[in-house]
Structure formats: C-alpha cells, structure tokens
C-alpha cells in the first residue's frame, strides 16, 4: 500500500508507502506511515511469506537492471506498477488479463502481501513481482523511462490537515513518477474522497510533466474499460461514495 491503509482506514492503497523528500542527486526518499501488520496470518499464508515471497521479491537494495523487463522469467513487452495494491484484486486481474505485461506490486502491509501471494499461487500467475516496502524508494530505484503505467487506487486520504504531507501525491512524487514513465506513459488515480481528488488534480495541474486526459464528465465519473473494482471500491459504492477515475498522460 502506499497511501492507503486497508487496516486503519480500510482503503486499498498505501498506508503511506512513503512520501518522497529530497535527497542527494535529485532522488527522493520516503518514510512509511502506518502499521505494517494487522491480524495474525494463517499458517499457509505465513508459509507463502517465507517461501514464495522471496522468489518474487524485487530487491531494491541492489542496482536496478538496465532493462527492467529482465525481472520477469517470461518474456514481457512492458512493465507496469501498482502502488499499494491492498488485497490485490485489481493487480491480479490485470496480470491475468495481460500475460505479456510484467506487473510490479508495491505493498508494505503484510496482510495484503499474504493475500496476493495466495492468489498468485492458486492461479499460477507468473508475471507479477513484489516489493514489500516503500513505494518512494522503488520510484528512486527504477530506471528512467522503464514503466508504461503506474496505478494508485484508493490510497489513504490522510484527511487531517496536519497529515496532508503524508499523502502520496505530492509535487516530488509526481516528478519521480514522471522520471520512470516511458514517453506517453500513464499515471492512473482512483479515489472516492472528493478532497483528495481535488488535491490530486491541483498538484497535477502544477506539474509540467502531465496532462489530464478527460474530455467529458464520464471520462472521470466512470471506471475505465475493464477496470476491476477492489474490495474497498465496492464498500465505498455500497456506502454511497462516488469515486473519480483519473488518467494522466506523460507529456512526451
């Protein structure tokens, strides 16, 4: 998760997988806000954390490969990232629907990681790699122009004003996202909290790197084609909260 904490606030995205701050060399670092673990893992989940997760983990402590596609054992045409995948519903559906795309999922919340490992094993998914940590560090690690798309779905809104600096969408974050996206790559954002939607639109409008692709109201009121609703998204709908589906394209 990055900005959403499915344990504390029942959001899908990060708890905060890290809000970037300036570091040497123009890179960004971040710190995780929120609890990393909730309820006790089932025995099989704990076993997968010990055995399957190491095989799928992207080790960002070591230099990134020149071609990020080499992280995947099978041939992939391009690589996408989902920041704060929560229970993994959207990430798993995308990986199954696009077997020739490699997917990196970043999630610091241990229970979310255990859930997606169960799905990966059950469906024998080979095109997902995982980072159990800080998304800001992952963005710093990834090579420039290496990702075709980045998704941030229902992150933690951090509603109190004193916590707004913990929101994942910041000027520095958008610059870091722009660095790792391929020309015309996309940053996609979903949220049901109007204040965070407005916050995101305001920050993107200040960015020299992105344009909002919406041309009519339905472009942001309706999910994009083949969007997989997450557990939190379904709950928000039941409770009468309406999400916005924002697509931003990198200005080549």
mmCIF file of C-alpha atoms in Angstrom:
data_model
loop_
_atom_site.group_PDB
_atom_site.id
_atom_site.type_symbol
_atom_site.label_atom_id
_atom_site.label_comp_id
_atom_site.label_asym_id
_atom_site.label_seq_id
_atom_site.Cartn_x
_atom_site.Cartn_y
_atom_site.Cartn_z
ATOM 1 C CA UNK A 1 0.000 0.000 0.000
ATOM 2 C CA UNK A 2 1.179 3.479 -0.467
ATOM 3 C CA UNK A 3 -1.201 5.970 0.648
ATOM 4 C CA UNK A 4 -3.904 3.798 1.768
ATOM 5 C CA UNK A 5 -4.012 1.747 4.864
ATOM 6 C CA UNK A 6 -6.506 -1.071 4.487
ATOM 7 C CA UNK A 7 -6.090 -1.909 8.145
ATOM 8 C CA UNK A 8 -6.563 1.541 9.646
ATOM 9 C CA UNK A 9 -8.828 3.292 7.167
ATOM 10 C CA UNK A 10 -9.954 0.304 5.125
ATOM 11 C CA UNK A 11 -8.559 1.789 1.935
ATOM 12 C CA UNK A 12 -6.808 -0.254 -0.717
ATOM 13 C CA UNK A 13 -3.729 1.802 -1.297
ATOM 14 C CA UNK A 14 -0.700 2.633 0.780
ATOM 15 C CA UNK A 15 -0.703 3.226 4.452
ATOM 16 C CA UNK A 16 1.728 5.521 3.284
ATOM 17 C CA UNK A 17 4.214 3.722 1.280
ATOM 18 C CA UNK A 18 6.296 6.772 1.585
ATOM 19 C CA UNK A 19 6.018 10.439 0.835
ATOM 20 C CA UNK A 20 9.097 11.486 -1.118
ATOM 21 C CA UNK A 21 11.513 14.067 0.173
ATOM 22 C CA UNK A 22 14.599 15.486 -1.491
ATOM 23 C CA UNK A 23 17.811 13.520 -1.181
ATOM 24 C CA UNK A 24 21.243 13.727 -2.761
ATOM 25 C CA UNK A 25 21.496 13.621 -6.511
ATOM 26 C CA UNK A 26 17.942 14.794 -7.092
ATOM 27 C CA UNK A 27 16.456 11.467 -5.979
ATOM 28 C CA UNK A 28 13.713 11.048 -3.434
ATOM 29 C CA UNK A 29 13.339 9.026 -0.291
ATOM 30 C CA UNK A 30 10.268 8.366 1.787
ATOM 31 C CA UNK A 31 9.075 7.051 5.100
ATOM 32 C CA UNK A 32 6.214 4.670 5.770
ATOM 33 C CA UNK A 33 3.317 5.976 7.859
ATOM 34 C CA UNK A 34 1.017 3.419 9.424
ATOM 35 C CA UNK A 35 1.026 -0.099 10.801
ATOM 36 C CA UNK A 36 2.575 -2.805 8.650
ATOM 37 C CA UNK A 37 0.696 -5.787 10.091
ATOM 38 C CA UNK A 38 -2.875 -6.485 11.189
ATOM 39 C CA UNK A 39 -4.424 -9.813 12.157
ATOM 40 C CA UNK A 40 -2.326 -12.957 12.537
ATOM 41 C CA UNK A 41 -1.570 -14.745 9.276
ATOM 42 C CA UNK A 42 -2.966 -18.186 8.598
ATOM 43 C CA UNK A 43 -0.389 -20.968 8.581
ATOM 44 C CA UNK A 44 -0.389 -21.279 4.788
ATOM 45 C CA UNK A 45 -0.100 -17.515 4.362
ATOM 46 C CA UNK A 46 2.869 -17.450 6.699
ATOM 47 C CA UNK A 47 4.440 -20.279 4.717
ATOM 48 C CA UNK A 48 3.998 -18.351 1.458
ATOM 49 C CA UNK A 49 5.583 -15.279 3.031
ATOM 50 C CA UNK A 50 8.605 -17.412 3.904
ATOM 51 C CA UNK A 51 8.865 -19.390 0.652
ATOM 52 C CA UNK A 52 7.097 -17.728 -2.298
ATOM 53 C CA UNK A 53 7.641 -14.063 -1.464
ATOM 54 C CA UNK A 54 11.466 -14.252 -1.623
ATOM 55 C CA UNK A 55 11.225 -15.742 -5.120
ATOM 56 C CA UNK A 56 9.022 -12.872 -6.328
ATOM 57 C CA UNK A 57 10.663 -10.000 -4.463
ATOM 58 C CA UNK A 58 12.328 -7.171 -6.362
ATOM 59 C CA UNK A 59 15.460 -6.371 -4.369
ATOM 60 C CA UNK A 60 15.684 -2.597 -4.490
ATOM 61 C CA UNK A 61 18.736 -2.667 -2.221
ATOM 62 C CA UNK A 62 20.762 -3.601 -5.303
ATOM 63 C CA UNK A 63 21.100 -1.567 -8.511
ATOM 64 C CA UNK A 64 18.248 -1.918 -10.966
ATOM 65 C CA UNK A 65 18.848 -3.805 -14.207
ATOM 66 C CA UNK A 66 19.255 -1.713 -17.332
ATOM 67 C CA UNK A 67 16.139 -3.377 -18.728
ATOM 68 C CA UNK A 68 13.519 -3.803 -16.002
ATOM 69 C CA UNK A 69 11.758 -6.461 -18.069
ATOM 70 C CA UNK A 70 14.537 -8.883 -17.115
ATOM 71 C CA UNK A 71 12.962 -9.124 -13.641
ATOM 72 C CA UNK A 72 10.419 -11.489 -15.180
ATOM 73 C CA UNK A 73 11.219 -15.047 -16.101
ATOM 74 C CA UNK A 74 8.852 -14.984 -19.068
ATOM 75 C CA UNK A 75 9.027 -12.620 -21.998
ATOM 76 C CA UNK A 76 7.160 -9.400 -21.287
ATOM 77 C CA UNK A 77 6.668 -6.472 -23.631
ATOM 78 C CA UNK A 78 6.484 -3.750 -20.995
ATOM 79 C CA UNK A 79 6.211 -3.282 -17.222
ATOM 80 C CA UNK A 80 3.586 -1.586 -15.074
ATOM 81 C CA UNK A 81 3.481 -0.694 -11.366
ATOM 82 C CA UNK A 82 0.634 -0.675 -8.869
ATOM 83 C CA UNK A 83 1.349 1.282 -5.698
ATOM 84 C CA UNK A 84 -0.486 0.000 -2.643
ATOM 85 C CA UNK A 85 -2.433 -2.932 -4.069
ATOM 86 C CA UNK A 86 -4.363 -3.711 -0.853
ATOM 87 C CA UNK A 87 -5.919 -7.156 -1.215
ATOM 88 C CA UNK A 88 -4.557 -7.498 -4.750
ATOM 89 C CA UNK A 89 -7.877 -7.781 -6.614
ATOM 90 C CA UNK A 90 -7.017 -5.218 -9.280
ATOM 91 C CA UNK A 91 -3.392 -6.261 -9.695
ATOM 92 C CA UNK A 92 -4.232 -9.952 -10.070
ATOM 93 C CA UNK A 93 -6.992 -9.252 -12.602
ATOM 94 C CA UNK A 94 -4.666 -7.058 -14.676
ATOM 95 C CA UNK A 95 -1.889 -9.648 -14.627
ATOM 96 C CA UNK A 96 -4.256 -12.403 -15.763
ATOM 97 C CA UNK A 97 -5.755 -10.223 -18.491
ATOM 98 C CA UNK A 98 -2.344 -9.131 -19.829
ATOM 99 C CA UNK A 99 0.082 -12.073 -19.683
ATOM 100 C CA UNK A 100 2.638 -10.267 -21.872
ATOM 101 C CA UNK A 101 2.922 -7.344 -19.441
ATOM 102 C CA UNK A 102 5.057 -7.547 -16.315
ATOM 103 C CA UNK A 103 3.498 -6.133 -13.137
ATOM 104 C CA UNK A 104 5.284 -4.873 -10.048
ATOM 105 C CA UNK A 105 3.119 -4.514 -6.966
ATOM 106 C CA UNK A 106 4.334 -2.440 -4.036
ATOM 107 C CA UNK A 107 2.657 -3.038 -0.674
ATOM 108 C CA UNK A 108 4.149 -2.527 2.804
ATOM 109 C CA UNK A 109 1.133 -4.015 4.593
ATOM 110 C CA UNK A 110 1.964 -7.638 5.453
ATOM 111 C CA UNK A 111 -1.602 -8.950 5.363
ATOM 112 C CA UNK A 112 -2.127 -7.517 1.877
ATOM 113 C CA UNK A 113 1.063 -9.184 0.715
ATOM 114 C CA UNK A 114 -0.094 -12.512 2.170
ATOM 115 C CA UNK A 115 -3.426 -12.228 0.345
ATOM 116 C CA UNK A 116 -1.889 -11.656 -3.059
ATOM 117 C CA UNK A 117 0.612 -14.479 -2.575
ATOM 118 C CA UNK A 118 -2.327 -16.839 -2.002
ATOM 119 C CA UNK A 119 -3.891 -15.707 -5.286
ATOM 120 C CA UNK A 120 -0.615 -15.913 -7.204
ATOM 121 C CA UNK A 121 -0.087 -19.489 -6.033
ATOM 122 C CA UNK A 122 -3.688 -20.584 -6.647
ATOM 123 C CA UNK A 123 -3.788 -19.181 -10.200
ATOM 124 C CA UNK A 124 -0.157 -19.873 -11.079
ATOM 125 C CA UNK A 125 0.498 -16.251 -12.058
ATOM 126 C CA UNK A 126 3.973 -15.735 -13.471
ATOM 127 C CA UNK A 127 4.018 -12.055 -14.425
ATOM 128 C CA UNK A 128 3.843 -10.388 -11.003
ATOM 129 C CA UNK A 129 6.827 -9.259 -8.938
ATOM 130 C CA UNK A 130 6.505 -7.712 -5.483
ATOM 131 C CA UNK A 131 8.078 -5.073 -3.266
ATOM 132 C CA UNK A 132 7.166 -5.298 0.415
ATOM 133 C CA UNK A 133 8.110 -1.751 1.271
ATOM 134 C CA UNK A 134 8.256 1.910 0.413
ATOM 135 C CA UNK A 135 6.973 2.992 -2.990
ATOM 136 C CA UNK A 136 9.019 6.198 -2.886
ATOM 137 C CA UNK A 137 12.197 4.123 -2.632
ATOM 138 C CA UNK A 138 11.019 1.938 -5.506
ATOM 139 C CA UNK A 139 10.486 5.011 -7.693
ATOM 140 C CA UNK A 140 14.008 6.172 -6.891
ATOM 141 C CA UNK A 141 15.402 2.727 -7.705
ATOM 142 C CA UNK A 142 13.607 2.148 -11.020
ATOM 143 C CA UNK A 143 15.453 3.139 -14.215
ATOM 144 C CA UNK A 144 14.314 6.224 -16.077
ATOM 145 C CA UNK A 145 11.602 5.604 -18.685
ATOM 146 C CA UNK A 146 11.173 1.988 -17.602
ATOM 147 C CA UNK A 147 7.424 1.772 -16.819
ATOM 148 C CA UNK A 148 4.453 2.163 -19.128
ATOM 149 C CA UNK A 149 1.856 2.837 -16.429
ATOM 150 C CA UNK A 150 1.538 3.457 -12.688
ATOM 151 C CA UNK A 151 -1.727 2.896 -10.788
ATOM 152 C CA UNK A 152 -2.615 4.375 -7.386
ATOM 153 C CA UNK A 153 -6.053 3.149 -6.305
ATOM 154 C CA UNK A 154 -7.886 4.330 -3.196
ATOM 155 C CA UNK A 155 -4.826 5.442 -1.216
ATOM 156 C CA UNK A 156 -5.138 6.621 2.362
ATOM 157 C CA UNK A 157 -6.592 10.155 2.166
ATOM 158 C CA UNK A 158 -4.968 11.356 5.409
ATOM 159 C CA UNK A 159 -7.938 13.690 5.999
ATOM 160 C CA UNK A 160 -6.464 15.791 8.817
ATOM 161 C CA UNK A 161 -4.693 18.889 7.513
ATOM 162 C CA UNK A 162 -1.607 18.272 9.637
ATOM 163 C CA UNK A 163 -1.221 14.909 7.874
ATOM 164 C CA UNK A 164 -1.587 16.150 4.304
ATOM 165 C CA UNK A 165 2.189 15.947 3.887
ATOM 166 C CA UNK A 166 1.763 12.174 4.211
ATOM 167 C CA UNK A 167 -0.440 11.911 1.135
ATOM 168 C CA UNK A 168 1.379 10.077 -1.604
ATOM 169 C CA UNK A 169 0.508 12.579 -4.306
ATOM 170 C CA UNK A 170 2.930 15.470 -3.879
ATOM 171 C CA UNK A 171 4.969 17.610 -6.266
ATOM 172 C CA UNK A 172 8.044 15.468 -5.597
ATOM 173 C CA UNK A 173 6.109 12.236 -6.122
ATOM 174 C CA UNK A 174 4.771 13.366 -9.476
ATOM 175 C CA UNK A 175 8.278 14.313 -10.585
ATOM 176 C CA UNK A 176 9.530 10.879 -9.514
ATOM 177 C CA UNK A 177 6.670 9.181 -11.386
ATOM 178 C CA UNK A 178 7.393 11.245 -14.497
ATOM 179 C CA UNK A 179 11.041 10.179 -14.408
ATOM 180 C CA UNK A 180 10.276 6.454 -14.517
ATOM 181 C CA UNK A 181 7.433 6.535 -17.048
ATOM 182 C CA UNK A 182 8.021 5.883 -20.713
ATOM 183 C CA UNK A 183 7.063 8.644 -23.175
ATOM 184 C CA UNK A 184 3.258 8.947 -23.200
ATOM 185 C CA UNK A 185 3.111 6.666 -20.143
ATOM 186 C CA UNK A 186 0.155 6.961 -17.791
ATOM 187 C CA UNK A 187 -0.432 7.646 -14.111
ATOM 188 C CA UNK A 188 -3.891 6.455 -13.052
ATOM 189 C CA UNK A 189 -5.535 7.514 -9.800
ATOM 190 C CA UNK A 190 -8.821 6.369 -8.227
ATOM 191 C CA UNK A 191 -10.464 7.810 -5.127
ATOM 192 C CA UNK A 192 -13.859 8.281 -3.501
ATOM 193 C CA UNK A 193 -12.840 11.197 -1.252
ATOM 194 C CA UNK A 194 -13.527 14.462 -3.115
ATOM 195 C CA UNK A 195 -10.887 16.384 -1.181
ATOM 196 C CA UNK A 196 -8.128 14.005 -2.258
ATOM 197 C CA UNK A 197 -9.376 14.037 -5.846
ATOM 198 C CA UNK A 198 -9.213 17.847 -5.835
ATOM 199 C CA UNK A 199 -5.779 17.685 -4.177
ATOM 200 C CA UNK A 200 -4.517 15.388 -6.923
ATOM 201 C CA UNK A 201 -5.942 17.484 -9.743
ATOM 202 C CA UNK A 202 -4.415 20.614 -8.242
ATOM 203 C CA UNK A 203 -0.974 19.038 -7.941
ATOM 204 C CA UNK A 204 -1.103 17.620 -11.459
ATOM 205 C CA UNK A 205 -2.190 20.993 -12.836
ATOM 206 C CA UNK A 206 1.017 22.442 -11.351
ATOM 207 C CA UNK A 207 3.170 19.721 -12.856
ATOM 208 C CA UNK A 208 4.936 20.388 -16.159
ATOM 209 C CA UNK A 209 5.005 16.656 -16.858
ATOM 210 C CA UNK A 210 1.365 15.528 -17.104
ATOM 211 C CA UNK A 211 -1.919 16.288 -18.787
ATOM 212 C CA UNK A 212 -5.343 15.091 -17.635
ATOM 213 C CA UNK A 213 -6.872 13.080 -20.464
ATOM 214 C CA UNK A 214 -10.572 13.611 -19.599
ATOM 215 C CA UNK A 215 -12.625 15.254 -22.349
ATOM 216 C CA UNK A 216 -16.101 14.745 -20.873
ATOM 217 C CA UNK A 217 -17.541 14.090 -17.420
ATOM 218 C CA UNK A 218 -17.978 10.353 -17.972
ATOM 219 C CA UNK A 219 -14.223 10.069 -18.587
ATOM 220 C CA UNK A 220 -13.668 10.536 -14.860
ATOM 221 C CA UNK A 221 -17.053 9.589 -13.435
ATOM 222 C CA UNK A 222 -16.991 6.081 -14.893
ATOM 223 C CA UNK A 223 -14.279 3.438 -14.474
ATOM 224 C CA UNK A 224 -12.073 2.965 -17.498
ATOM 225 C CA UNK A 225 -12.872 -0.111 -19.638
ATOM 226 C CA UNK A 226 -12.251 -3.470 -17.941
ATOM 227 C CA UNK A 227 -11.495 -1.858 -14.586
ATOM 228 C CA UNK A 228 -11.582 -4.375 -11.731
ATOM 229 C CA UNK A 229 -13.369 -2.982 -8.690
ATOM 230 C CA UNK A 230 -11.490 -3.544 -5.435
ATOM 231 C CA UNK A 231 -12.941 -4.652 -2.135
ATOM 232 C CA UNK A 232 -12.731 -1.107 -0.822
ATOM 233 C CA UNK A 233 -14.287 0.270 -4.010
ATOM 234 C CA UNK A 234 -17.298 -1.999 -3.601
ATOM 235 C CA UNK A 235 -17.664 -0.917 0.019
ATOM 236 C CA UNK A 236 -17.489 2.765 -0.953
ATOM 237 C CA UNK A 237 -20.219 2.223 -3.541
ATOM 238 C CA UNK A 238 -22.462 0.471 -1.012
ATOM 239 C CA UNK A 239 -21.997 3.392 1.367
ATOM 240 C CA UNK A 240 -22.910 5.923 -1.311
ATOM 241 C CA UNK A 241 -19.454 7.347 -2.003
ATOM 242 C CA UNK A 242 -18.735 8.036 -5.667
ATOM 243 C CA UNK A 243 -15.225 7.506 -6.951
ATOM 244 C CA UNK A 244 -13.355 9.522 -9.556
ATOM 245 C CA UNK A 245 -11.211 7.706 -12.116
ATOM 246 C CA UNK A 246 -8.397 9.963 -13.280
ATOM 247 C CA UNK A 247 -5.946 9.222 -16.075
ATOM 248 C CA UNK A 248 -2.919 11.450 -16.554
ATOM 249 C CA UNK A 249 -0.574 11.102 -19.513
ATOM 250 C CA UNK A 250 3.083 11.977 -19.509
ATOM 251 C CA UNK A 251 3.839 14.854 -21.835
ATOM 252 C CA UNK A 252 6.426 13.424 -24.223
#
